[in-house]
CSV table of C-alpha atoms and ligand atoms in Angstrom, one decimal:
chain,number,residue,atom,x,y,z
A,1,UNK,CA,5.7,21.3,-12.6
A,2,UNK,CA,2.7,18.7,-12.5
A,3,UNK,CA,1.6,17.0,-9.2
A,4,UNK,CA,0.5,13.6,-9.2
A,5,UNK,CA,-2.8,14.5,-8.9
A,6,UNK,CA,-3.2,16.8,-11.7
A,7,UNK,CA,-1.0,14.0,-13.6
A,8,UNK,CA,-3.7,11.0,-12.4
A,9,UNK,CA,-6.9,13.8,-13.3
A,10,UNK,CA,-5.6,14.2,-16.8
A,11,UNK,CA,-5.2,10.7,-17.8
A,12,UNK,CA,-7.1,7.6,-18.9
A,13,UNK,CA,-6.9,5.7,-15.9
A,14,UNK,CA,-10.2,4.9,-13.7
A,15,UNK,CA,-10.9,6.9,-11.5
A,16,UNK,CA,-10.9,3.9,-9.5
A,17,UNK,CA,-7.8,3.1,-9.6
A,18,UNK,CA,-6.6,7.0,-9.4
A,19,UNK,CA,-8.7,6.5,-6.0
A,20,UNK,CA,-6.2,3.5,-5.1
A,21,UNK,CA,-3.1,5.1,-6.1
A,22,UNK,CA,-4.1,7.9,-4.2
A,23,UNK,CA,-4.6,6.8,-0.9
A,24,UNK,CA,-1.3,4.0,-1.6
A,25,UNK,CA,0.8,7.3,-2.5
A,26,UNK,CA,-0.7,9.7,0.4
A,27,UNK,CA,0.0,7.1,3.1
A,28,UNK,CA,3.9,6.7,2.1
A,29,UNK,CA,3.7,10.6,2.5
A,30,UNK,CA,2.5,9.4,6.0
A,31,UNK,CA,4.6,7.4,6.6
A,32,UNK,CA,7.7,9.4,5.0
A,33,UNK,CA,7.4,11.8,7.5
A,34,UNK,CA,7.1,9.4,10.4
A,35,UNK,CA,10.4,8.2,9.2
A,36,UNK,CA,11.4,11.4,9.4
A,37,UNK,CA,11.5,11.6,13.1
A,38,UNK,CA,13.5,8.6,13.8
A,39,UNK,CA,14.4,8.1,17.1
A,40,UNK,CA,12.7,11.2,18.6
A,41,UNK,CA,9.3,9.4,18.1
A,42,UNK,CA,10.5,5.9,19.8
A,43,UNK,CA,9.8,4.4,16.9
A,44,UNK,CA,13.3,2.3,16.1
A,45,UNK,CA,14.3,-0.9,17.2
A,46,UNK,CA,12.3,-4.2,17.5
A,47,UNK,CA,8.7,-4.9,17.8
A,48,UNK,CA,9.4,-7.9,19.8
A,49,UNK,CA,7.6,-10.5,17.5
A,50,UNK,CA,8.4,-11.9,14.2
A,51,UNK,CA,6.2,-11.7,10.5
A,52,UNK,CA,5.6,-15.2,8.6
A,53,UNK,CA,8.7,-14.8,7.1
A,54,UNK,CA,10.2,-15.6,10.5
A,55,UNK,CA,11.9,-12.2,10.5
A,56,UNK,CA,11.9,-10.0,13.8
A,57,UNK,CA,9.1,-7.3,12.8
A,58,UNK,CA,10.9,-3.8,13.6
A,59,UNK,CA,8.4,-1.4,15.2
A,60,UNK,CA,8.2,0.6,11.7
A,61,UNK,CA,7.7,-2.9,9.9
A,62,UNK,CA,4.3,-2.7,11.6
A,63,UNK,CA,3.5,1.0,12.1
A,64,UNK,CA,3.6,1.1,8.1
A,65,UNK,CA,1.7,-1.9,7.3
A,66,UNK,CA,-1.0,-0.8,9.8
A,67,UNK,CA,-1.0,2.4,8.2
A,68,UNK,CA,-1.5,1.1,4.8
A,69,UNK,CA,-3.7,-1.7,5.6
A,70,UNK,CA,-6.2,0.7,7.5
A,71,UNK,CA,-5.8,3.1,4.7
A,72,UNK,CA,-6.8,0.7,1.8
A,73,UNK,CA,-9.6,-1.7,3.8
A,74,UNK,CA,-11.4,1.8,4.2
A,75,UNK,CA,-11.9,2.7,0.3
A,76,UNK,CA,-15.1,0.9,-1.7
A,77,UNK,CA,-12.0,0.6,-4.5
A,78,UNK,CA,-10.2,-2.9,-3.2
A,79,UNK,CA,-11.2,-5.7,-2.6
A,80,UNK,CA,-8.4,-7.1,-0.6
A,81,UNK,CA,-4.8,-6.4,0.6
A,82,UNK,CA,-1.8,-9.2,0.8
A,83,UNK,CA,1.5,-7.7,3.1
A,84,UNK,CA,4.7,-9.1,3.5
A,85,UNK,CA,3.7,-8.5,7.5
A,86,UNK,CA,0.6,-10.0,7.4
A,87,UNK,CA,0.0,-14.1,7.6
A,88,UNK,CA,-3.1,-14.6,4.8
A,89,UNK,CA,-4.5,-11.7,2.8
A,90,UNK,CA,-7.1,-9.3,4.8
A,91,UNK,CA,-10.3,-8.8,2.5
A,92,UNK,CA,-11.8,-5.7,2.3
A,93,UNK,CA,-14.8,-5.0,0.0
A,94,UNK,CA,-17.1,-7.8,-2.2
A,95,UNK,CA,-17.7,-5.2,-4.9
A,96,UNK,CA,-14.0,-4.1,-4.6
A,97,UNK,CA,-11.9,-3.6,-7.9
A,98,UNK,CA,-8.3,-4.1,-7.1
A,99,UNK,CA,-6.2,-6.2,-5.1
A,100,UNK,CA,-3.0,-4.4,-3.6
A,101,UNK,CA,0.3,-6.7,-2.8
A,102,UNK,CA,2.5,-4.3,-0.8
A,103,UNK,CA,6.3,-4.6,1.3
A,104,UNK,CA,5.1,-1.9,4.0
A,105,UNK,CA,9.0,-1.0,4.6
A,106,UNK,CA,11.1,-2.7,2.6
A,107,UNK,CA,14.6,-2.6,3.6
A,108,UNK,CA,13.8,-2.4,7.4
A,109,UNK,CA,17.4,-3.9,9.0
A,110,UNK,CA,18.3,-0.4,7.3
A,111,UNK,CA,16.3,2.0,9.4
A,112,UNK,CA,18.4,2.2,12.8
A,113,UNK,CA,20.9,2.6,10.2
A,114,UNK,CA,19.3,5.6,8.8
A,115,UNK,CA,19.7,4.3,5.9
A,116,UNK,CA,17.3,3.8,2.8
A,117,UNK,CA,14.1,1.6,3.0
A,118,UNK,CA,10.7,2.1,1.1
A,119,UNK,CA,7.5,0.9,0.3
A,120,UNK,CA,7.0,-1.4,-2.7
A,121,UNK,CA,2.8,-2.2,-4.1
A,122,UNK,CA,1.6,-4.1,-7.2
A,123,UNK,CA,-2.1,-4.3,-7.9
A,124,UNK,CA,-4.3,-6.0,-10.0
A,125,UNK,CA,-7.5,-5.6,-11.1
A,126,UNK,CA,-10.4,-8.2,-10.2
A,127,UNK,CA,-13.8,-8.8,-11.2
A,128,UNK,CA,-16.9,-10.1,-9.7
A,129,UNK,CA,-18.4,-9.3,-6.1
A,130,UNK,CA,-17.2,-12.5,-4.3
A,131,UNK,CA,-15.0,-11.9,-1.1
A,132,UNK,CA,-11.5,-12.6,-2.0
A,133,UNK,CA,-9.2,-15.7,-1.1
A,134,UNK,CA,-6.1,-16.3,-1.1
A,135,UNK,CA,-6.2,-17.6,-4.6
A,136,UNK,CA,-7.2,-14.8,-6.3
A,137,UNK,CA,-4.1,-12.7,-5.7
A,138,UNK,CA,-2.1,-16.2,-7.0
A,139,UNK,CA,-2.2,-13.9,-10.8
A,140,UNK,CA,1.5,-14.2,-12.9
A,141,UNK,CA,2.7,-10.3,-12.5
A,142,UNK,CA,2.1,-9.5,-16.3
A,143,UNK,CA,-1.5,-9.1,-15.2
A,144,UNK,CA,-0.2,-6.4,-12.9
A,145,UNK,CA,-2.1,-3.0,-13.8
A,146,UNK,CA,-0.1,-1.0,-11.9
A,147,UNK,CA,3.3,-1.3,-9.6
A,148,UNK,CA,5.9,1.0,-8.1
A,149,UNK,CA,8.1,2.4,-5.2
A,150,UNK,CA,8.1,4.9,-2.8
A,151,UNK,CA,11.6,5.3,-1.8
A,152,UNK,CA,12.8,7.3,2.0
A,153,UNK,CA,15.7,8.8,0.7
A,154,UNK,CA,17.4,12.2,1.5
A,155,UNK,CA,14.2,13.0,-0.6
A,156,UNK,CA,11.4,10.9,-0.8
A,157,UNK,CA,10.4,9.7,-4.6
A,158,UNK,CA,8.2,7.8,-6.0
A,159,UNK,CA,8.5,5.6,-9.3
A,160,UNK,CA,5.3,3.9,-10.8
A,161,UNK,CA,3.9,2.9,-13.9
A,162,UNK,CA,0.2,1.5,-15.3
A,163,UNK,CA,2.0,-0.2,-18.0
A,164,UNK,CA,2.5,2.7,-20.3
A,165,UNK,CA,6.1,3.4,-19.5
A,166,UNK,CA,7.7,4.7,-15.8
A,167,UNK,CA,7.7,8.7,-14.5
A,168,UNK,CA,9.4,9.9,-11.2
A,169,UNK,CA,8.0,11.9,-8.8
A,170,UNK,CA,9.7,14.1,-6.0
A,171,UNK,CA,7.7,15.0,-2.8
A,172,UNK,CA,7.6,18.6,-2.3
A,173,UNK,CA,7.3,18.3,1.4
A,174,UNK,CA,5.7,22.0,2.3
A,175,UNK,CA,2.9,21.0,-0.1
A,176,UNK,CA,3.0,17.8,1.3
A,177,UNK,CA,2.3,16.0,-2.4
A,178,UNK,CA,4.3,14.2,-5.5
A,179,UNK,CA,5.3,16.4,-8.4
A,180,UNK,CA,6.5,14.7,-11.4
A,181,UNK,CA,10.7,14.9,-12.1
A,182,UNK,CA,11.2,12.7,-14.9
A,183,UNK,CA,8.4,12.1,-17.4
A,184,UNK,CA,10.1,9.1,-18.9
A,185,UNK,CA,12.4,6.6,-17.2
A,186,UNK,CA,15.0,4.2,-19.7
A,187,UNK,CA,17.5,1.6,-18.1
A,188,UNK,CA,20.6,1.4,-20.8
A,189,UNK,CA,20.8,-2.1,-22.7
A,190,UNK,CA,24.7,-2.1,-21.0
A,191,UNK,CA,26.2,-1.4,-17.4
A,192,UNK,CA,29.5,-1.4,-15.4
A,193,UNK,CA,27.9,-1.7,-12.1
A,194,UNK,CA,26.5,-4.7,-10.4
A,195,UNK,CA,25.0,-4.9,-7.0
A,196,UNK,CA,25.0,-8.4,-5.4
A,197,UNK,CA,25.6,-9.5,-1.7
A,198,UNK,CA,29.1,-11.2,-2.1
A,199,UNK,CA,29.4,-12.4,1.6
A,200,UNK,CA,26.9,-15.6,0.0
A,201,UNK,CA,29.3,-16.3,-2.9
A,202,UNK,CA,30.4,-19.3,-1.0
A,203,UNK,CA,26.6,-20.3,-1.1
A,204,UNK,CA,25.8,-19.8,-5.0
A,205,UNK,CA,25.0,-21.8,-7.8
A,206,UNK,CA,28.4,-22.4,-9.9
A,207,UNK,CA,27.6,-20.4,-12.7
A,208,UNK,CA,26.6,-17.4,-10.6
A,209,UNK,CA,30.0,-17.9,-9.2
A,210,UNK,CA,31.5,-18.1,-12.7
A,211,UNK,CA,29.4,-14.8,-13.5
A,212,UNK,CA,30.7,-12.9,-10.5
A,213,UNK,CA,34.6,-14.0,-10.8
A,214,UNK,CA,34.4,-12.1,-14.4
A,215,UNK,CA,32.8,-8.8,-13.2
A,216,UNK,CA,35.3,-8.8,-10.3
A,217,UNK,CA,38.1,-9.7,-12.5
A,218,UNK,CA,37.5,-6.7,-14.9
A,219,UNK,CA,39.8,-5.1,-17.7
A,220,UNK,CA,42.5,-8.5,-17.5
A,221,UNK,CA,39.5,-10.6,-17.5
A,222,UNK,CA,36.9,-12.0,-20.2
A,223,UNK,CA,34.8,-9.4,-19.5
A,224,UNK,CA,37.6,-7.0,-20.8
A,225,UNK,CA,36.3,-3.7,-19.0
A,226,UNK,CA,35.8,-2.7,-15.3
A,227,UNK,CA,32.9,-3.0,-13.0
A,228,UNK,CA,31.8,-0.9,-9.8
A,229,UNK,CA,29.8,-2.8,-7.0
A,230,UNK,CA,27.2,-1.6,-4.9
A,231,UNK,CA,24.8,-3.5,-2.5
A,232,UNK,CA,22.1,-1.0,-0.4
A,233,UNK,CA,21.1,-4.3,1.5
A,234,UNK,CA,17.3,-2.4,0.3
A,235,UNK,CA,16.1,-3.5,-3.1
A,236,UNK,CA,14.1,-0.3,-3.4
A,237,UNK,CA,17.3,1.5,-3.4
A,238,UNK,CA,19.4,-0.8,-5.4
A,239,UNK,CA,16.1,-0.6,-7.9
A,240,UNK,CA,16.0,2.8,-8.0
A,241,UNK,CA,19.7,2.9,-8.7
A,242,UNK,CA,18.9,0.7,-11.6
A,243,UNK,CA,16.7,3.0,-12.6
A,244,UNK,CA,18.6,6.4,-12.0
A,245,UNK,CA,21.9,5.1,-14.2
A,246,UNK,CA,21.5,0.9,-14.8
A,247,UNK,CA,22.9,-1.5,-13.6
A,248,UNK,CA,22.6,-5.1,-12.8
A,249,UNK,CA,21.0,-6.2,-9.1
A,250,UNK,CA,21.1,-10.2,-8.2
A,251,UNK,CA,19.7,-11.9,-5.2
A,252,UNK,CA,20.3,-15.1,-6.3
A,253,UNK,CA,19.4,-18.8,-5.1
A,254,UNK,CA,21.9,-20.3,-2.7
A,255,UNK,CA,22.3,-23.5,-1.1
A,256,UNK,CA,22.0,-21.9,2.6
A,257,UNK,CA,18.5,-23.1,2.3
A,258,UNK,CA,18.4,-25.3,-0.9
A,259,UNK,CA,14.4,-25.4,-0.8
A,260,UNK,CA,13.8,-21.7,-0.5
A,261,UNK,CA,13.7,-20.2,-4.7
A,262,UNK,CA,15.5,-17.3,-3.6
A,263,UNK,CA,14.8,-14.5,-0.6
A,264,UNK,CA,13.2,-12.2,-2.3
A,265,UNK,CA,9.6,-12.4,-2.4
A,266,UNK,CA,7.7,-12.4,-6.0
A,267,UNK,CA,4.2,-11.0,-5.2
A,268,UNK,CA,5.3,-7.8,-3.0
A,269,UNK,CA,9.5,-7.2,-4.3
A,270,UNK,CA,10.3,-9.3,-7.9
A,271,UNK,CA,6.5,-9.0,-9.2
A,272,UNK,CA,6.8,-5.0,-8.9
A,273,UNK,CA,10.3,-4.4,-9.8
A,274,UNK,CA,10.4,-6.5,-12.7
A,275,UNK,CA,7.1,-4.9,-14.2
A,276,UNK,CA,8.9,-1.5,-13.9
A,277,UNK,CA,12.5,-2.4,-14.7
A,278,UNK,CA,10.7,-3.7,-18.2
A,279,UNK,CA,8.3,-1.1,-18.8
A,280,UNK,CA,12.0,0.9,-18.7
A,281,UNK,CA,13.6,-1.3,-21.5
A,282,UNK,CA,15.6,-3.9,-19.1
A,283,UNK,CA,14.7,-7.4,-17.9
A,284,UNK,CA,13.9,-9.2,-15.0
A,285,UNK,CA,14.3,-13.3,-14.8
A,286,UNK,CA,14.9,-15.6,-11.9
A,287,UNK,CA,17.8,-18.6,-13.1
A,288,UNK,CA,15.1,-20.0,-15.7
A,289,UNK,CA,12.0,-17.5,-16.2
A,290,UNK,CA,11.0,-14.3,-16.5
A,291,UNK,CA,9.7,-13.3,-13.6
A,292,UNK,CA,6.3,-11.7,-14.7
A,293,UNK,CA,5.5,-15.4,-16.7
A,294,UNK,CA,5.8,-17.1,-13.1
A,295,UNK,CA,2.1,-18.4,-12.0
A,296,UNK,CA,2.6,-17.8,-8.2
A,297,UNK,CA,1.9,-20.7,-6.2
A,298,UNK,CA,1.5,-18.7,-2.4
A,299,UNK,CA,1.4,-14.7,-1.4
A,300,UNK,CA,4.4,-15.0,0.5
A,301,UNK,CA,6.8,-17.2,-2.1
A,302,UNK,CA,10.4,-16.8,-2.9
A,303,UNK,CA,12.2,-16.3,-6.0
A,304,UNK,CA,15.9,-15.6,-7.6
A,305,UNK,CA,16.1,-12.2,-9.0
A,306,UNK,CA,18.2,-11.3,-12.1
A,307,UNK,CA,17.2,-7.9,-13.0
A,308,UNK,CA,18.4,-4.7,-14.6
A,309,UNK,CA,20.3,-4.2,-18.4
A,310,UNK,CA,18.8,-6.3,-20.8
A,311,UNK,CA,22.1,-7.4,-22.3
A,312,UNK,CA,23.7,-7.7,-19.2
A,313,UNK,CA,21.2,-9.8,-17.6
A,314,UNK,CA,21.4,-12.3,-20.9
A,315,UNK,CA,25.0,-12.2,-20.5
A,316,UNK,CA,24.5,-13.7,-16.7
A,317,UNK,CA,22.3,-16.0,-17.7
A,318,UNK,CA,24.3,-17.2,-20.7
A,319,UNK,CA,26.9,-18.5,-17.7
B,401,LIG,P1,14.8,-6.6,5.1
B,401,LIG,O1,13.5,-5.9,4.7
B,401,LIG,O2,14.6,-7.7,6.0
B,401,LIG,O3,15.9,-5.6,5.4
B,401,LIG,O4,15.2,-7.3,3.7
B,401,LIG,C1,15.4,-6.5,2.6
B,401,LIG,C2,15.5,-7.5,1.4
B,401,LIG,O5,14.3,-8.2,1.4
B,401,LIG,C3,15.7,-6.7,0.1
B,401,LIG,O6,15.1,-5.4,0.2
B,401,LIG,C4,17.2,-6.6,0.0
B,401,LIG,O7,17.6,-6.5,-1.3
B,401,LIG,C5,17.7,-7.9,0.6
B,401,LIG,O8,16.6,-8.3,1.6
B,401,LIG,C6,18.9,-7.7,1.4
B,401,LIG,O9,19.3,-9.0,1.9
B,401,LIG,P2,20.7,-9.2,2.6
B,401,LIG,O10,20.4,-8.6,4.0
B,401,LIG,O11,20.9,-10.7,2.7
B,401,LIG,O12,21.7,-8.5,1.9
């Protein structure tokens, strides 16, 4: 069985950037098995303040992102970090190569549930030796040279790809590293399982309403064949569903906050997902775009997320 480091040492990737992925990778081992401990380590609950998303920080919200942001300002390799936790980008190194987007601990109303969270990154390459700004991590995600997850599961996996296709790796936690599971991952064009939050149907757009009424209405409806639901209330483990055995995941807009795009947050969640959910075959659109065309207009912005089976996502967005 290969580790991800002999995989990294035998490919065509810079070494650079096997330096980045490195460290990104090792500190989700980190902070895996801080996780681990839950509530013996005093680390649940609140962390008394909120993020710029006006969401109360939980104390592992913060423990993570200090642990990658410590991790990555200390290697030559970037240039600068954006976090969902952190206000305005934190530069790092002028002669840096990459910019890393990360969600820290995606998923966190989950974790004094016990239930799944994980750690989302995208990064891009940049050039020059300036010090970086704000606008230079505004790239659309189809410049994205690498993205995946690490996922805190009843084993902890991680899914990435550099554009050449998506592998899965296990954590073998004696040896402390990631050993590849599944050298190829492929997300069938058709599904019969759909995972949205229904509790905002009342909120959506009507044709997302439309959309949803068929699923639910199965065999006797003009779908003609039964669907299964599930909702993880944690993209990265509705994601990794998607990518496990398809599947169809929406956060769609809704008119509880008519200017917000969506929740989810393109640079750090869509940007990621949708680079790997169509390096696997399937696609990833908001109500209008696919999601990697979108020219980002601010590190934290929202967008609607459509993405999963390709011919199920048309189908929604034929409504
Ligand atoms: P938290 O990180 O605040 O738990 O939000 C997780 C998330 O951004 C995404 O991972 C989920 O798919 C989505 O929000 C769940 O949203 P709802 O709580 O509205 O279902």
């Amino acid at each position: 069985m290969q580790s991800l480091s002999g995989v990294l040492a035998s490919s065509t990737l810079s070494k650079s950037l096997q330096e980045v992925l490195t460290v990104t990778t090792n500190t989700c081992i980190d902070i895996s098995s801080t996780l681990k401990k839950g509530s013996l380590a005093g680390i649940l609950g609140m962390a008394g303040n909120e993020n710029v998303q006006g969401e109360e920080q939980k104390k592992l919200d913060v423990i993570s992102n200090d642990m990658l942001k410590s991790a990555l300002l200390a290697i030559p390799e970037v240039r600068a970090i954006a976090s969902e936790e952190e206000e305005d980008i934190v530069p790092a190194h002028t002669n840096g190569e990459y910019l890393i987007a990360f969600d820290p601990l995606d998923g966190s109303s989950n974790i004094d549930i016990n239930s799944m969270v994980g750690t989302i990154f995208s990064i891009y390459s940049k050039t020059g030796n300036q010090p970086a700004t704000e606008q230079d991590f505004l790239i659309a995600g189809n410049q994205q040279v690498a993205a995946g997850y690490v996922l805190y599961g009843p084993s902890t996996m991680l899914v990435f790809t550099t554009g050449s296709g998506v592998a899965m790796y296990t954590l073998d936690v004696d040896k402390s590293e990631f050993i590849l599971t599944q050298e190829s991952v492929s997300v069938p064009k058709d599904t019969q399982e759909f995972a949205i939050n229904v509790s905002n149907q009342r909120f959506w757009s009507e044709n997302i309403q439309n959309y949803t009424h068929d699923l639910i209405a199965g065999k006797e409806g003009p779908r003609e064949k039964n669907f299964n639901m599930r909702w993880v209330a944690a993209m990265v483990g509705d994601v990794h569903r998607i990518m496990c055995r398809g599947g169809i995941f929406i956060y769609p807009w809704d008119k509880k906050d008519p200017s917000k795009a969506g929740k989810l947050r393109l640079m750090y969640e869509a940007n990621p997902m949708a680079m790997l959910v169509e390096q696997s075959g399937g696609k990833a659109y908001t109500h209008t775009q696919r999601i990697l065309d979108i020219e980002p207009t601010g590190i934290h912005q929202r967008v609607a997320v459509i993405l999963g089976a390709a011919n199920e996502v048309d189908k929604c967005l034929s409504y």
